[in-house]
Short mmCIF file of C-alpha atoms in Angstrom, two decimals:
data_model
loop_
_atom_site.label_atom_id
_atom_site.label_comp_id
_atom_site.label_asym_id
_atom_site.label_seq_id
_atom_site.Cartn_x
_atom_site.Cartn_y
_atom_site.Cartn_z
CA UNK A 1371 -19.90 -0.96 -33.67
CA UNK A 1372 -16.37 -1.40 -31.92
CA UNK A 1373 -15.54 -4.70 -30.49
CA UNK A 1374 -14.78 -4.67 -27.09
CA UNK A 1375 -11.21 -5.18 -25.41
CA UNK A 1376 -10.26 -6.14 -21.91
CA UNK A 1377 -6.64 -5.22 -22.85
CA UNK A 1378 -7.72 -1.77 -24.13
CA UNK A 1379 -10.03 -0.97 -20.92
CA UNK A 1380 -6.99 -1.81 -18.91
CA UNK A 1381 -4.55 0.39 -20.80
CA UNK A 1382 -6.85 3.25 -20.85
CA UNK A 1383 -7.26 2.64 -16.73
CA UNK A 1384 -3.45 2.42 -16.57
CA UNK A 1385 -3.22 5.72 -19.11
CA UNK A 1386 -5.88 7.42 -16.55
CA UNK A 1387 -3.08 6.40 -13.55
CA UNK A 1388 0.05 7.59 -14.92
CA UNK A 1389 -1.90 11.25 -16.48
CA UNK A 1390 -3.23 11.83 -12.43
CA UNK A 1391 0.43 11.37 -11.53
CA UNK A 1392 1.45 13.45 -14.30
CA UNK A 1393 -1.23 16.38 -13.36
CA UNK A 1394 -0.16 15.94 -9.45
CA UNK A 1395 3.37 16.41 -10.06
CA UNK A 1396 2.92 19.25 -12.61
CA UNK A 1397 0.39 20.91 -11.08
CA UNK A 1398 1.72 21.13 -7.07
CA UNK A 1399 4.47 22.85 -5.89
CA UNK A 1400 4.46 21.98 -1.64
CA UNK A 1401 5.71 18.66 -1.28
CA UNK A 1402 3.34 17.96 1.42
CA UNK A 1403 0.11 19.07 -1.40
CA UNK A 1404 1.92 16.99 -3.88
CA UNK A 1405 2.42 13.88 -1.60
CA UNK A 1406 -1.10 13.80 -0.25
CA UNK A 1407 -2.50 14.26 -3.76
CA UNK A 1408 -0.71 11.16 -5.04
CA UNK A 1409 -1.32 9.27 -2.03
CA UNK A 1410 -5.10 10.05 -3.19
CA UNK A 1411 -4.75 9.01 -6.79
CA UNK A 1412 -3.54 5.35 -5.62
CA UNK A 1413 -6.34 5.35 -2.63
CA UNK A 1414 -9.12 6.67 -5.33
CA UNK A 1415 -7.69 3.49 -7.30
CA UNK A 1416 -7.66 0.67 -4.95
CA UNK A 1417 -11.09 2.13 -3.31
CA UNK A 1418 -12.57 1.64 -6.55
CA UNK A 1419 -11.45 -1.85 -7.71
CA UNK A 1420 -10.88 -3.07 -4.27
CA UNK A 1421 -13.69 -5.77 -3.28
CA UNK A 1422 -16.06 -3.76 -0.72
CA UNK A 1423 -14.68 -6.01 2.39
CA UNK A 1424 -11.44 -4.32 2.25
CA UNK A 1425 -10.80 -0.91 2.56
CA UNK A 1426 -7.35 1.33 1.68
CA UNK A 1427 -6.58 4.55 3.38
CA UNK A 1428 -3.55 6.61 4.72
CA UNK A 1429 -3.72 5.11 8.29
CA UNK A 1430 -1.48 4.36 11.39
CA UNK A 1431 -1.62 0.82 12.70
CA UNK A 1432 -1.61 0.04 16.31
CA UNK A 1433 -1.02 -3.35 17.88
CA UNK A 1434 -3.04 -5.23 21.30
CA UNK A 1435 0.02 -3.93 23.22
CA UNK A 1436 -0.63 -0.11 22.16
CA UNK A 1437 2.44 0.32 19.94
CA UNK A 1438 1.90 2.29 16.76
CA UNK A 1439 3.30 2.21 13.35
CA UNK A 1440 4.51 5.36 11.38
CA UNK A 1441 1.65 6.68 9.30
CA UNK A 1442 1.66 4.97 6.30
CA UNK A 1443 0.66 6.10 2.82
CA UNK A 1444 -1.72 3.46 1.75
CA UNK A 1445 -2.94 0.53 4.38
CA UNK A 1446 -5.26 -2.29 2.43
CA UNK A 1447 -7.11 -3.69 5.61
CA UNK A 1448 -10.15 -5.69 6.39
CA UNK A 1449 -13.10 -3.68 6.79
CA UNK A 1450 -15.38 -6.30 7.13
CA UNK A 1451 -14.53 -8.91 9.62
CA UNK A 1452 -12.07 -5.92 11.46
CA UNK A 1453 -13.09 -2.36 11.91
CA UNK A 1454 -10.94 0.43 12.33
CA UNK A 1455 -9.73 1.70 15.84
CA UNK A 1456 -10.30 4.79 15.43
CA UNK A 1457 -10.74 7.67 12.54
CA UNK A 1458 -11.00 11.21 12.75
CA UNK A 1459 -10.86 14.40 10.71
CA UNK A 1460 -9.77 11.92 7.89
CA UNK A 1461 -6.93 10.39 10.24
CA UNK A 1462 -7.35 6.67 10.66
CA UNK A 1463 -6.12 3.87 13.23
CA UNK A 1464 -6.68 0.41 12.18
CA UNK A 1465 -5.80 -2.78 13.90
CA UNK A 1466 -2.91 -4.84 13.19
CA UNK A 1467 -4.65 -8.09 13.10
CA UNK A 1468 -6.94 -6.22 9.94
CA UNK A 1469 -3.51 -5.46 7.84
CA UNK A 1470 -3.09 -6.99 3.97
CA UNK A 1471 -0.87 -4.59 2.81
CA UNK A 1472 1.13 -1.81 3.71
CA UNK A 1473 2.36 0.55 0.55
CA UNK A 1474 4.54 3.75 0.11
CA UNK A 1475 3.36 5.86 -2.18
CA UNK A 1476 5.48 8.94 -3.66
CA UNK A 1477 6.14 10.47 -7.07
CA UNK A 1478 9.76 9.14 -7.78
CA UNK A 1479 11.54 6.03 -6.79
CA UNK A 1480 15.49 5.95 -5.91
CA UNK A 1481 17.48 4.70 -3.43
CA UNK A 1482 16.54 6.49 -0.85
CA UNK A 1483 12.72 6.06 -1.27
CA UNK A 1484 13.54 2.68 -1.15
CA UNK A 1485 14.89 2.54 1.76
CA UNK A 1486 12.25 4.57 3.47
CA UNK A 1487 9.92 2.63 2.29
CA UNK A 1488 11.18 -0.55 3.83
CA UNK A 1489 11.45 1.09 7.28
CA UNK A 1490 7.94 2.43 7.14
CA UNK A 1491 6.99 -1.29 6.34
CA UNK A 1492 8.94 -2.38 8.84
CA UNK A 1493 7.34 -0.14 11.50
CA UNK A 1494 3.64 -2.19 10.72
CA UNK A 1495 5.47 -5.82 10.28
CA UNK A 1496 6.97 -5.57 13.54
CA UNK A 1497 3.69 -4.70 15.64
CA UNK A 1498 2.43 -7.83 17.79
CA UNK A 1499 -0.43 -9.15 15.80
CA UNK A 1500 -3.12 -12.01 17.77
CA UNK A 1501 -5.57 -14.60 16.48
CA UNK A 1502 -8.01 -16.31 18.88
CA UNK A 1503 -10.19 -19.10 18.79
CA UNK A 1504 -13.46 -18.45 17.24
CA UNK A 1505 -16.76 -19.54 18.84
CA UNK A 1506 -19.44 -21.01 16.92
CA UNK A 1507 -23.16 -22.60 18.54
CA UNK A 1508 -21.34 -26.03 18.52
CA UNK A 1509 -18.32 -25.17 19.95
CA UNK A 1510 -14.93 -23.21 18.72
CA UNK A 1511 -12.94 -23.02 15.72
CA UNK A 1512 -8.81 -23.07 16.42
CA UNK A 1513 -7.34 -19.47 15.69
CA UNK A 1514 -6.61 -18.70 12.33
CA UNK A 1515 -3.02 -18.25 11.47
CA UNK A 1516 -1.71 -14.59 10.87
CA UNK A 1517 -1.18 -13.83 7.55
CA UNK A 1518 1.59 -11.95 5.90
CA UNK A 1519 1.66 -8.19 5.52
CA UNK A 1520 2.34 -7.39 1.76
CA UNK A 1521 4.89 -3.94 1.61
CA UNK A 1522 4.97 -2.22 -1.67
CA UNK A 1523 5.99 0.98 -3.50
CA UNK A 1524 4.10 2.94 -5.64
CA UNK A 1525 5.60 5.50 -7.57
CA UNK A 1526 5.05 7.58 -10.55
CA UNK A 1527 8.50 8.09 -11.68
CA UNK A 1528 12.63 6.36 -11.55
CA UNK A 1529 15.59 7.86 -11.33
CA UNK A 1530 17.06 4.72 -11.99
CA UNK A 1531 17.33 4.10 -16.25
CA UNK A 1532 16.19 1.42 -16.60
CA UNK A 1533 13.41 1.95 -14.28
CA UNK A 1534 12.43 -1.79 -12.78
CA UNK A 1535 16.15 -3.23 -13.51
CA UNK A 1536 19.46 -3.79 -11.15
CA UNK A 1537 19.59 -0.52 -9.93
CA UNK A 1538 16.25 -1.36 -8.24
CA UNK A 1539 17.03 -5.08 -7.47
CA UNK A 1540 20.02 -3.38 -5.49
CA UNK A 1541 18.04 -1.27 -3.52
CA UNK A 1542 15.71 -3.98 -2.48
CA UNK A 1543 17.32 -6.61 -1.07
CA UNK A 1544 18.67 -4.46 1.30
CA UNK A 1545 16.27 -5.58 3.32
CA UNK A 1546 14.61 -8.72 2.93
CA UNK A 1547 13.57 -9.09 6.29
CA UNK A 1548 10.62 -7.22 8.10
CA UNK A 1549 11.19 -4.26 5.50
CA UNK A 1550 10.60 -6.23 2.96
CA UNK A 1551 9.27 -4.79 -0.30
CA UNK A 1552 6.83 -7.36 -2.20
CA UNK A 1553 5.33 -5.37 -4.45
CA UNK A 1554 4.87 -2.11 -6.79
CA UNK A 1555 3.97 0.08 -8.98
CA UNK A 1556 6.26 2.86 -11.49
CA UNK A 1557 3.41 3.95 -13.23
CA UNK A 1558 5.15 5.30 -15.90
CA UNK A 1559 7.25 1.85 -16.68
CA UNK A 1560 5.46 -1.43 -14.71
CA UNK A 1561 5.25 -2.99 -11.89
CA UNK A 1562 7.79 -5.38 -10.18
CA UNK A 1563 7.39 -8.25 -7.68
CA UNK A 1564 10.17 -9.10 -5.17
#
């Protein structure tokens, strides 16, 4: 009998990844088919290993005040404590205050993607975002302070050789600020964190 290995499961998961990508980006021609279908292969993952509380999905986020983000790829929110607004036809609104992370999610990372990718961050960062006192049978707990809003990139493929090195170091500091990119994923070479 084989013994078992925690490092193999986790390659064969990450092999699993990279030949979805792989089948996604052979296998679609429309860019719009081919986005949405690697936007699914990252969603199928997180949904999976994901404890049940939180929930990822392509979503908009909207703040108290009624402003909305760009749609965003991937959204990791609370779906415990914070429900979503509003979802229909596989379209879904969830509140600002219920954002972890925000994450792009395309087949190839350059410059441009990059960049994108911090603007679409940007667009949930800079929503307005509340936390109230909490009332309890003996009397209230003080509001929680807001925490941060990971932004990430996930990505199949680099244009940039090597994939996770200057060229990409470059690209990401050009905005350190509310685009901000914290996290990500080339499946095909690692993962970075900024």
């Amino acid at each position: 009998m084989a013994e078992w290995s925690l490092s193999q499961l986790l390659s064969s998961l990450h092999e699993d990844i990279q030949q979805r990508l792989a089948v996604v980006r052979k296998s679609f021609n429309h860019p719009g088919t081919k986005g949405d279908a690697s936007e699914n292969v990252w969603i199928s993952l997180l949904e999976t290993y994901l404890p049940k509380r939180y929930q990822a999905a392509k979503a908009h986020v909207v703040d108290s005040l009624g402003n909305f983000s760009q749609q965003i790829d991937v959204v990791i929110f609370d779906r415990q404590y914070s429900p979503f607004i509003f979802t229909y036809e596989n379209e879904t609104i969830v509140p600002a205050e219920s954002v972890y992370a925000v994450l792009e999610a395309k087949q190839t990372a350059d410059a441009s993607l990059v960049a994108y990718a911090q603007e679409k961050v940007a667009s949930v960062r800079r929503l307005h975002r509340t936390s109230l006192p909490i009332p309890y049978a003996k009397g209230t707990y003080p509001a929680k302070p807001l925490i941060p809003i990971l932004g990430g990139l996930l990505t199949f493929e680099s244009e940039w050789n090597p994939a996770l090195g200057l060229s990409l170091d470059k690209a990401l500091i050009a905005d350190l600020e509310d685009g901000r990119l914290d996290i990500g994923c080339i499946a095909a070479h690692g993962h970075f964190f900024f």
